[in-house]
């Protein structure tokens, strides 16, 4: 940085008179920059991965539940069809798919 030119957009809060006086006497200009970062743990950086993992787990369990429901419905449908069809015979071998209700 050139010390003979005013800072312009780097530090616009320094009054021109103070800048000129510091340049004339050779005193250093101290610029204090306040930090805008909050103190403590940045919770967003920690919570977002847990939220994504939780959503993935919930989605996986939803997929398992949907698959179980579909398999149950398919089994029930196959049982109803087999009960209505009666025994199946092929070449003298008879296969009874369901039990009697008696």
Coordinates of C-alpha atoms in Angstrom, one line a residue:
X1 CA 0.0 0.0 0.0
X2 CA 1.3 3.4 -0.9
X3 CA 1.5 5.5 2.3
X4 CA 1.2 8.9 0.6
X5 CA -2.3 8.4 -0.8
X6 CA -5.5 8.4 1.3
X7 CA -7.0 5.0 1.7
X8 CA -10.2 5.7 -0.2
X9 CA -12.3 2.5 -0.1
X10 CA -10.0 0.6 2.2
X11 CA -10.8 2.6 5.3
X12 CA -13.3 5.4 4.5
X13 CA -13.9 6.0 8.2
X14 CA -10.5 7.8 8.7
X15 CA -11.1 11.6 8.6
X16 CA -8.9 13.4 6.1
X17 CA -7.5 15.8 8.7
X18 CA -6.3 12.8 10.9
X19 CA -4.8 11.2 7.8
X20 CA -2.9 14.3 6.8
X21 CA -1.6 14.9 10.4
X22 CA -0.4 11.3 10.6
X23 CA 1.4 11.6 7.3
X24 CA 3.0 15.0 8.3
X25 CA 4.2 13.7 11.7
X26 CA 5.1 10.2 10.7
X27 CA 2.7 8.6 13.2
X28 CA 1.3 5.2 12.1
X29 CA -2.4 5.0 11.4
X30 CA -4.1 2.2 13.3
X31 CA -7.2 0.7 11.8
X32 CA -9.3 -1.4 14.1
X33 CA -11.5 -3.9 12.4
X34 CA -14.3 -5.5 14.5
X35 CA -15.0 -9.1 13.8
X36 CA -18.5 -10.0 12.7
X37 CA -18.2 -13.7 13.5
X38 CA -20.2 -14.7 16.5
X39 CA -18.4 -16.3 19.4
X40 CA -18.9 -20.0 20.0
X41 CA -19.7 -23.0 17.8
X42 CA -21.3 -22.4 14.4
X43 CA -24.4 -24.5 14.9
X44 CA -25.4 -24.4 11.3
X45 CA -22.3 -26.3 10.2
X46 CA -23.0 -29.0 12.7
X47 CA -26.8 -29.3 12.3
X48 CA -27.0 -29.5 8.5
X49 CA -25.1 -32.8 8.2
X50 CA -27.3 -34.4 11.0
X51 CA -30.4 -33.2 9.3
X52 CA -29.4 -34.7 6.0
X53 CA -28.4 -38.0 7.6
X54 CA -31.7 -38.0 9.5
X55 CA -33.7 -37.4 6.3
X56 CA -31.8 -40.2 4.6
X57 CA -32.5 -42.6 7.4
X58 CA -36.2 -41.6 7.5
X59 CA -36.4 -42.1 3.7
X60 CA -34.8 -45.6 4.0
X61 CA -37.3 -46.7 6.7
X62 CA -40.1 -45.3 4.5
X63 CA -38.8 -47.4 1.6
X64 CA -38.7 -50.5 3.8
X65 CA -42.2 -49.9 5.1
X66 CA -43.5 -49.4 1.5
X67 CA -41.8 -52.6 0.4
X68 CA -43.3 -54.6 3.3
X69 CA -46.8 -53.2 2.5
X70 CA -46.5 -54.2 -1.2
X71 CA -45.2 -57.7 -0.3
X72 CA -48.1 -58.1 2.1
X73 CA -50.6 -57.0 -0.5
X74 CA -49.1 -59.3 -3.1
X75 CA -49.1 -62.3 -0.7
X76 CA -52.8 -61.6 0.2
X77 CA -53.7 -61.4 -3.5
X78 CA -51.9 -64.6 -4.3
X79 CA -53.7 -66.4 -1.4
X80 CA -57.1 -65.2 -2.5
X81 CA -56.4 -66.3 -6.1
X82 CA -55.1 -69.7 -5.0
X83 CA -58.1 -70.2 -2.7
X84 CA -60.5 -69.4 -5.5
X85 CA -58.7 -71.6 -8.1
X86 CA -58.8 -74.8 -6.0
X87 CA -56.3 -77.7 -6.5
X88 CA -54.0 -77.6 -9.4
X89 CA -53.2 -80.8 -11.2
X90 CA -50.4 -81.6 -13.7
X91 CA -49.8 -85.1 -15.1
X92 CA -51.6 -87.0 -12.3
X93 CA -50.0 -84.9 -9.5
X94 CA -52.4 -82.7 -7.7
X95 CA -51.2 -79.7 -5.7
X96 CA -53.5 -78.2 -3.2
X97 CA -52.4 -74.6 -2.6
X98 CA -54.6 -73.7 0.4
X99 CA -56.2 -75.5 3.3
X100 CA -59.9 -76.0 3.7
X101 CA -61.7 -73.5 5.9
X102 CA -63.5 -76.3 7.9

